[in-house]
Short mmCIF file of C-alpha atoms in Angstrom, two decimals:
data_model
loop_
_atom_site.label_atom_id
_atom_site.label_comp_id
_atom_site.label_asym_id
_atom_site.label_seq_id
_atom_site.Cartn_x
_atom_site.Cartn_y
_atom_site.Cartn_z
CA PHE A 1 -59.33 -10.65 -37.72
CA CYS A 2 -60.47 -8.76 -34.62
CA GLY A 3 -61.80 -5.41 -35.74
CA ASP A 4 -60.35 -3.65 -32.70
CA ALA A 5 -56.84 -5.09 -33.04
CA LEU A 6 -54.01 -2.60 -32.51
CA PHE A 7 -51.81 -4.00 -35.27
CA PHE A 8 -52.72 -4.99 -38.84
CA SER A 9 -56.46 -5.48 -38.85
CA PHE A 10 -59.34 -4.82 -41.18
CA ALA A 11 -63.00 -3.99 -40.56
CA ARG A 12 -61.93 -1.98 -37.52
CA GLY A 13 -64.88 -0.34 -35.83
CA ILE A 14 -67.35 -1.94 -38.26
CA PRO A 15 -70.51 -3.06 -36.40
CA SER A 16 -70.81 -6.81 -36.88
CA ASN A 17 -71.60 -9.79 -34.71
CA PHE A 18 -68.13 -11.19 -35.34
CA ASN A 19 -66.44 -8.07 -34.01
CA VAL A 20 -68.61 -8.31 -30.89
CA PHE A 21 -67.62 -11.97 -30.52
CA ALA A 22 -63.94 -11.07 -31.06
CA ARG A 23 -64.02 -8.41 -28.35
CA VAL A 24 -65.69 -10.81 -25.90
CA LEU A 25 -63.17 -13.55 -26.71
CA ARG A 26 -60.31 -11.09 -26.28
CA ASP A 27 -61.54 -9.79 -22.92
CA ILE A 28 -62.11 -13.29 -21.53
CA SER A 29 -58.68 -14.50 -22.68
CA GLN A 30 -56.99 -11.37 -21.31
CA SER A 31 -58.52 -12.07 -17.91
CA PHE A 32 -56.39 -15.19 -17.42
CA PHE A 33 -53.82 -15.56 -20.21
CA MET A 34 -50.95 -13.42 -18.92
CA PRO A 35 -51.95 -13.35 -15.22
CA LEU A 36 -51.88 -17.14 -15.16
CA PHE A 37 -48.61 -17.20 -17.11
CA PHE A 38 -46.93 -14.94 -14.54
CA PHE A 39 -48.40 -17.00 -11.69
CA ILE A 40 -46.92 -20.20 -13.12
CA SER A 41 -43.60 -18.44 -13.79
CA GLY A 42 -43.50 -17.22 -10.21
CA TYR A 43 -44.39 -20.69 -8.94
CA PHE A 44 -41.39 -22.31 -10.62
CA THR A 45 -38.89 -19.51 -9.97
CA PRO A 46 -37.90 -20.49 -6.38
CA THR A 47 -37.26 -24.14 -7.17
CA SER A 48 -35.28 -23.19 -10.29
CA PHE A 49 -33.19 -20.65 -8.38
CA ASN A 50 -32.55 -22.99 -5.43
CA ARG A 51 -31.66 -25.96 -7.60
CA LYS A 52 -29.36 -24.18 -10.06
CA GLY A 53 -27.84 -21.43 -7.97
CA ARG A 54 -27.55 -17.78 -8.98
CA TYR A 55 -25.00 -18.13 -11.80
CA VAL A 56 -26.65 -21.05 -13.63
CA PHE A 57 -30.08 -19.53 -12.98
CA TYR A 58 -29.14 -16.32 -14.81
CA LEU A 59 -27.30 -18.24 -17.53
CA ASN A 60 -30.43 -20.28 -18.15
CA LYS A 61 -32.59 -17.13 -18.24
CA ALA A 62 -30.21 -15.59 -20.77
CA LYS A 63 -30.63 -18.61 -23.03
CA ARG A 64 -34.36 -19.17 -22.57
CA LEU A 65 -35.59 -15.59 -22.16
CA PHE A 66 -33.06 -12.98 -23.31
CA PHE A 67 -31.98 -14.68 -26.55
CA PRO A 68 -35.58 -15.31 -27.73
CA LEU A 69 -36.38 -11.69 -26.82
CA VAL A 70 -33.52 -10.45 -29.01
CA LEU A 71 -34.59 -12.80 -31.81
CA GLU A 72 -38.19 -11.58 -31.67
CA THR A 73 -37.20 -7.91 -31.39
CA THR A 74 -34.72 -7.94 -34.28
CA LEU A 75 -36.16 -10.59 -36.62
CA PHE A 76 -39.60 -12.11 -36.17
CA PHE A 77 -41.69 -9.08 -35.23
CA PRO A 78 -39.89 -6.65 -37.59
CA LEU A 79 -40.55 -9.22 -40.32
CA ALA A 80 -44.24 -9.19 -39.41
CA ILE A 81 -44.24 -5.38 -39.53
CA LEU A 82 -42.62 -5.40 -42.99
CA MET A 83 -45.22 -7.90 -44.20
CA SER A 84 -48.07 -5.72 -42.90
CA GLN A 85 -46.55 -2.67 -44.61
CA ALA A 86 -46.22 -4.61 -47.86
CA ILE A 87 -49.83 -5.83 -47.87
CA SER A 88 -50.98 -2.32 -46.98
CA GLY A 89 -49.00 -0.75 -49.83
CA LEU A 90 -46.97 1.40 -47.44
CA PRO A 91 -43.22 2.17 -47.57
CA LEU A 92 -41.16 -0.62 -46.01
CA ARG A 93 -39.50 0.46 -42.78
CA TYR A 94 -37.54 -1.83 -40.47
CA ARG A 95 -38.52 -1.29 -36.83
CA LEU A 96 -37.17 -2.91 -33.68
CA ASN A 97 -40.07 -4.11 -31.56
CA PRO A 98 -40.47 -6.98 -29.04
CA GLY A 99 -44.05 -7.52 -30.19
CA PRO A 100 -45.81 -10.39 -28.40
CA CYS A 101 -42.60 -11.23 -26.50
CA TRP A 102 -42.91 -8.13 -24.33
CA PHE A 103 -43.58 -10.48 -21.43
CA LEU A 104 -39.96 -11.66 -21.55
CA ILE A 105 -38.78 -8.16 -20.59
CA TRP A 106 -41.03 -8.19 -17.55
CA LEU A 107 -40.25 -11.77 -16.62
CA LEU A 108 -36.52 -11.06 -16.66
CA THR A 109 -37.17 -8.01 -14.48
CA MET A 110 -39.25 -10.02 -12.00
CA ASN A 111 -36.61 -12.75 -11.85
CA PHE A 112 -34.01 -10.11 -11.02
CA PHE A 113 -36.15 -8.63 -8.25
CA TYR A 114 -36.85 -12.12 -6.89
CA ASP A 115 -33.10 -12.61 -6.55
CA THR A 116 -32.33 -9.17 -5.09
CA ILE A 117 -35.35 -8.76 -2.79
CA ARG A 118 -37.09 -12.06 -2.08
CA THR A 119 -33.99 -14.27 -1.77
CA PRO A 120 -32.24 -12.16 0.91
CA PHE A 121 -35.55 -11.95 2.77
CA ARG A 122 -35.87 -15.74 2.77
CA SER A 123 -32.22 -16.29 3.70
CA ASP A 124 -32.01 -14.27 6.88
CA SER A 125 -31.29 -15.78 10.28
CA ASN A 126 -34.90 -16.89 10.77
CA ASN A 127 -35.29 -18.25 7.21
CA LYS A 128 -38.53 -16.32 6.93
CA GLN A 129 -41.11 -17.03 4.28
CA ILE A 130 -44.48 -15.50 3.63
CA ARG A 131 -46.89 -17.91 5.26
CA ALA A 132 -50.34 -17.69 3.75
CA HIS A 133 -53.45 -19.82 3.67
CA PHE A 134 -55.12 -20.64 0.37
CA PRO A 135 -57.03 -17.48 -0.74
CA THR A 136 -60.68 -17.37 0.27
CA THR A 137 -63.47 -15.95 -1.86
CA TYR A 138 -63.38 -12.74 0.17
CA THR A 139 -59.60 -12.48 -0.29
CA ARG A 140 -59.88 -12.87 -4.06
CA LEU A 141 -62.67 -10.30 -4.17
CA LEU A 142 -60.65 -7.81 -2.13
CA PHE A 143 -57.34 -8.23 -3.95
CA GLY A 144 -59.06 -8.44 -7.32
CA ILE A 145 -60.54 -4.98 -6.79
CA ILE A 146 -57.71 -3.16 -4.98
CA ILE A 147 -54.74 -4.63 -6.88
CA CYS A 148 -55.96 -5.91 -10.25
CA GLY A 149 -58.99 -3.67 -10.79
CA ILE A 150 -58.71 -0.12 -9.46
CA PRO A 151 -54.98 0.36 -10.24
CA THR A 152 -55.61 -0.79 -13.81
CA TYR A 153 -58.40 1.77 -14.10
CA ILE A 154 -56.15 4.53 -12.73
CA ILE A 155 -53.28 3.60 -15.05
CA ASN A 156 -55.38 3.12 -18.20
CA GLU A 157 -57.88 5.93 -17.77
CA ILE A 158 -55.94 8.59 -15.85
CA VAL A 159 -52.15 8.23 -15.61
CA LEU A 160 -51.47 6.74 -19.06
CA LYS A 161 -54.72 7.64 -20.78
CA GLY A 162 -54.29 7.46 -24.53
CA HIS A 163 -51.31 5.10 -24.27
CA LYS A 164 -51.85 1.47 -25.27
CA ILE A 165 -48.37 0.15 -24.41
CA TYR A 166 -46.15 0.54 -21.34
CA PHE A 167 -42.59 -0.78 -21.73
CA GLY A 168 -43.90 -3.29 -24.24
CA MET A 169 -46.83 -4.44 -22.09
CA PRO A 170 -50.30 -3.86 -23.59
CA LEU A 171 -52.40 -1.78 -21.22
CA THR A 172 -55.57 -3.78 -20.85
CA ILE A 173 -57.40 -5.79 -18.23
CA GLY A 174 -55.18 -8.27 -16.42
CA SER A 175 -51.98 -6.35 -17.11
CA LEU A 176 -49.23 -4.49 -15.23
CA THR A 177 -50.27 -4.53 -11.53
CA CYS A 178 -52.12 -7.82 -12.00
CA ASN A 179 -49.16 -9.50 -13.70
CA ILE A 180 -46.71 -8.31 -11.03
CA PHE A 181 -49.12 -9.41 -8.30
CA MET A 182 -49.68 -12.84 -9.84
CA PHE A 183 -45.94 -13.49 -10.15
CA ASN A 184 -45.58 -12.89 -6.42
CA VAL A 185 -48.66 -15.00 -5.69
CA GLY A 186 -46.98 -17.80 -7.64
CA VAL A 187 -43.91 -17.57 -5.39
CA ILE A 188 -46.12 -17.61 -2.29
CA ALA A 189 -48.08 -20.58 -3.70
CA TYR A 190 -44.83 -22.53 -4.06
CA GLU A 191 -43.65 -21.66 -0.56
CA ASN A 192 -46.98 -22.75 0.93
CA ARG A 193 -47.44 -25.78 -1.36
CA TRP A 194 -50.89 -24.72 -2.53
CA LEU A 195 -50.73 -26.77 -5.73
CA GLU A 196 -49.39 -29.91 -4.06
CA SER A 197 -52.84 -30.52 -2.57
CA SER A 198 -56.25 -30.65 -4.21
CA ILE A 199 -57.48 -27.14 -5.00
CA ARG A 200 -61.04 -28.41 -4.64
CA LYS A 201 -60.39 -29.31 -0.99
CA GLN A 202 -58.75 -25.95 -0.23
CA LEU A 203 -61.61 -23.83 -1.60
CA ASP A 204 -64.03 -22.27 0.87
CA ILE A 205 -66.89 -22.72 -1.63
CA PRO A 206 -67.90 -25.66 -3.86
CA VAL A 207 -66.22 -25.84 -7.26
CA TRP A 208 -69.55 -25.49 -9.07
CA MET A 209 -70.18 -22.22 -7.23
CA LEU A 210 -66.73 -20.89 -8.17
CA ARG A 211 -67.45 -21.69 -11.81
CA LEU A 212 -70.90 -20.12 -11.63
CA VAL A 213 -69.54 -16.94 -10.04
CA THR A 214 -66.81 -16.76 -12.70
CA LEU A 215 -69.41 -17.19 -15.44
CA VAL A 216 -71.52 -14.38 -13.97
CA GLU A 217 -68.44 -12.15 -13.74
CA SER A 218 -67.66 -12.88 -17.40
CA CYS A 219 -71.19 -11.99 -18.47
CA VAL A 220 -71.16 -8.76 -16.45
CA LEU A 221 -67.79 -7.82 -17.95
CA CYS A 222 -69.07 -8.39 -21.48
CA ALA A 223 -72.21 -6.36 -20.77
CA LEU A 224 -70.19 -3.49 -19.32
CA ARG A 225 -67.82 -3.55 -22.32
CA GLY A 226 -70.65 -2.34 -24.54
CA VAL A 227 -71.63 0.63 -22.35
CA MET A 228 -68.46 1.50 -20.41
CA LYS A 229 -67.65 4.58 -22.52
CA GLU A 230 -71.08 6.09 -21.90
CA ASN A 231 -70.61 6.65 -18.18
CA ALA A 232 -67.57 7.14 -15.91
CA LEU A 233 -69.07 4.93 -13.19
CA LEU A 234 -69.71 2.07 -15.63
CA ASN A 235 -66.14 2.44 -16.89
CA PHE A 236 -64.85 2.14 -13.32
CA LEU A 237 -67.08 -0.89 -12.67
CA PHE A 238 -65.75 -2.56 -15.82
CA PHE A 239 -62.19 -2.46 -14.49
CA ALA A 240 -63.26 -3.44 -10.96
CA VAL A 241 -65.10 -6.53 -12.25
CA SER A 242 -62.22 -7.38 -14.58
CA GLY A 243 -59.84 -7.45 -11.60
CA ILE A 244 -62.01 -9.97 -9.77
CA LEU A 245 -62.43 -12.04 -12.93
CA CYS A 246 -58.66 -12.22 -13.45
CA LEU A 247 -58.22 -14.05 -10.15
CA ASP A 248 -61.35 -16.23 -10.29
CA MET A 249 -60.83 -17.28 -13.92
CA SER A 250 -57.20 -18.17 -13.21
CA LEU A 251 -58.24 -20.24 -10.20
CA CYS A 252 -60.99 -21.97 -12.20
CA LEU A 253 -58.53 -23.03 -14.87
CA LEU A 254 -55.93 -24.18 -12.34
CA GLN A 255 -58.52 -26.36 -10.63
CA LEU A 256 -59.84 -27.70 -13.95
CA PHE A 257 -56.42 -28.65 -15.27
CA GLN A 258 -55.26 -30.08 -11.94
CA GLU A 259 -58.15 -32.55 -11.83
CA ASN A 260 -59.12 -33.16 -15.45
CA CYS A 261 -56.34 -32.18 -17.85
CA ASN A 262 -53.15 -33.36 -16.16
CA LEU A 263 -52.40 -35.81 -18.96
CA HIS A 264 -49.05 -37.40 -19.76
CA THR A 265 -49.23 -38.74 -23.31
CA CYS A 266 -46.81 -38.70 -26.23
CA LEU A 267 -48.88 -35.97 -27.91
CA SER A 268 -49.13 -33.81 -24.79
CA LYS A 269 -45.35 -34.01 -24.28
CA LYS A 270 -44.70 -32.91 -27.87
CA LEU A 271 -47.18 -30.04 -27.62
CA THR A 272 -45.73 -28.92 -24.29
CA SER A 273 -42.19 -29.04 -25.66
CA ALA A 274 -43.11 -26.95 -28.73
CA SER A 275 -45.52 -24.47 -27.10
CA TYR A 276 -42.90 -21.86 -26.14
CA THR A 277 -41.42 -21.90 -29.64
CA VAL A 278 -44.91 -21.56 -31.11
CA TYR A 279 -45.43 -18.34 -29.20
CA ILE A 280 -42.03 -16.94 -30.19
CA VAL A 281 -42.40 -17.53 -33.95
CA HIS A 282 -46.16 -17.27 -34.46
CA PHE A 283 -46.60 -13.62 -35.40
CA PRO A 284 -45.13 -13.63 -38.95
CA LEU A 285 -47.31 -16.64 -39.76
CA VAL A 286 -50.40 -14.89 -38.38
CA ILE A 287 -49.69 -11.83 -40.54
CA ALA A 288 -48.98 -14.06 -43.56
CA GLY A 289 -52.25 -15.94 -43.06
CA THR A 290 -54.27 -12.77 -42.63
CA SER A 291 -52.53 -11.22 -45.65
CA ALA A 292 -53.42 -14.28 -47.74
CA PHE A 293 -57.07 -13.85 -46.72
CA VAL A 294 -57.00 -10.15 -47.72
CA HIS A 295 -55.41 -11.00 -51.10
CA LEU A 296 -57.93 -13.76 -51.79
CA TYR A 297 -60.88 -11.59 -50.74
CA ASN A 298 -59.73 -8.64 -52.87
CA HIS A 299 -59.20 -10.97 -55.84
CA ILE A 300 -62.70 -12.44 -55.64
CA VAL A 301 -64.91 -9.42 -54.86
CA PRO A 302 -65.46 -6.40 -57.14
CA THR A 303 -62.77 -3.73 -56.91
CA GLU A 304 -65.10 -1.23 -55.24
CA ASN A 305 -65.55 -3.69 -52.35
CA ASN A 306 -61.83 -4.34 -51.76
CA ILE A 307 -60.23 -4.08 -48.33
CA LEU A 308 -58.20 -0.87 -48.46
CA PHE A 309 -55.37 0.39 -46.25
CA PRO A 310 -55.15 4.11 -47.07
CA ASP A 311 -52.53 5.23 -44.53
CA SER A 312 -51.82 2.41 -42.04
CA PRO A 313 -51.98 -1.39 -41.62
CA VAL A 314 -55.30 -0.88 -39.81
CA SER A 315 -58.33 -0.66 -42.11
CA SER A 316 -61.99 0.22 -41.55
CA SER A 317 -63.21 -1.35 -44.79
CA THR A 318 -66.61 -3.03 -44.70
CA LEU A 319 -66.74 -6.56 -46.09
CA ILE A 320 -69.56 -7.64 -48.37
CA GLY A 321 -72.35 -9.90 -47.25
CA TYR A 322 -74.66 -10.27 -44.28
CA ASP A 323 -73.85 -8.51 -40.99
CA ASN A 324 -71.46 -6.06 -42.68
CA GLY A 325 -69.33 -8.97 -43.78
CA GLY A 326 -69.24 -10.54 -40.34
CA ILE A 327 -69.97 -14.01 -41.74
CA ILE A 328 -67.06 -13.84 -44.20
CA GLN A 329 -64.82 -12.36 -41.52
CA GLY A 330 -65.70 -15.16 -39.08
CA CYS A 331 -65.24 -17.93 -41.65
CA GLY A 332 -61.89 -16.45 -42.67
CA TRP A 333 -60.84 -16.33 -39.02
CA LEU A 334 -61.65 -20.03 -38.58
CA VAL A 335 -59.88 -21.14 -41.76
CA VAL A 336 -56.76 -19.03 -41.16
CA ASN A 337 -56.63 -20.25 -37.54
CA PHE A 338 -56.77 -23.86 -38.70
CA VAL A 339 -54.13 -23.39 -41.40
CA ILE A 340 -51.72 -21.51 -39.14
CA HIS A 341 -52.00 -24.09 -36.34
CA SER A 342 -51.48 -26.87 -38.89
CA LEU A 343 -48.23 -25.25 -39.96
CA ILE A 344 -46.79 -23.70 -36.82
CA TRP A 345 -46.86 -26.73 -34.51
CA PRO A 346 -44.86 -29.03 -36.84
CA LEU A 347 -42.51 -26.10 -37.62
CA SER A 348 -41.93 -25.38 -33.93
CA SER A 349 -41.40 -29.06 -33.20
CA ALA A 350 -38.74 -29.17 -35.93
CA ILE A 351 -37.04 -26.06 -34.50
CA LYS A 352 -36.96 -27.71 -31.06
CA LYS A 353 -35.11 -30.67 -32.57
CA ASN A 354 -32.42 -28.42 -34.04
CA ALA A 355 -29.14 -28.85 -32.16
CA VAL A 356 -28.58 -25.10 -31.78
CA LEU A 357 -32.01 -23.44 -31.78
CA GLY A 358 -33.44 -26.13 -29.52
CA ILE A 359 -31.21 -24.88 -26.69
CA PHE A 360 -32.79 -21.43 -26.79
CA LEU A 361 -36.33 -22.10 -28.02
#
């Protein structure tokens, strides 16, 4: 439903308030979604490796990471591609693609490098570890710019300009260098027990100030998104600010969940158990839901106002109604979101209970 989506979308490039909202929502979620995932993965890697040993560690990764990656690459995402081709009226072509599970490729790679580089370093005669204090505001600002911001600008706008994917990873804010960096920060956080104490007490500024700064960074990022292509300097500033936001937003959410959302209920346990499976199997359902919306819309409106896909699963058709169809687009997004979540969580929970699939998913 996001007009700028790379895969199976409609109303692409159409000026509407919903498309503006979708871009803002996407940028904000990209600032923390995968960086925070890799941080958490890095945080739990040492304890998993130490507890299980090398052989069981890799065996577990094969079951929990490699098998789902193969399943997504050969079944779920190709199925979604076939569905998008069918709704677009294009020839059906089976294509291997990891889709949204690209992160499993990178996580397997980072686990391997943790074993081959970090483990020998930690197991030498002095049992060395990287000792580090909790990151200050200045540290986050510095690393946000020089590791998460500027390198992303160089990669996206110079080295790989025109490419949207790099070894499966979408090239956007909070990707590549930021993900690699955050995985290592997660390892360092575990070694220095950052999350075993209150984050609030370890901050060098009040929590309200951290949240305010993060809000300002988000607003600046959204403002720069609209003008970044007009000027090279503004484009550079967009990526620099995004790098800082990736670290501050991740820290904000860690602090929030540590103090206010660390709940242990029957519902939270079920949702936690099914969440990984939800991510693995969600894409065909998303395409099916969006396809159902397109079918329903085309059935209701006059033929001349139909959503058309002339040569690809990405359409630039304008919807009818106020704001170039933005109202209909937004309402459809809400309804399809609700329906898909209503279906996918019970489905994933049932898959988890399966004696065979539950081992891997």
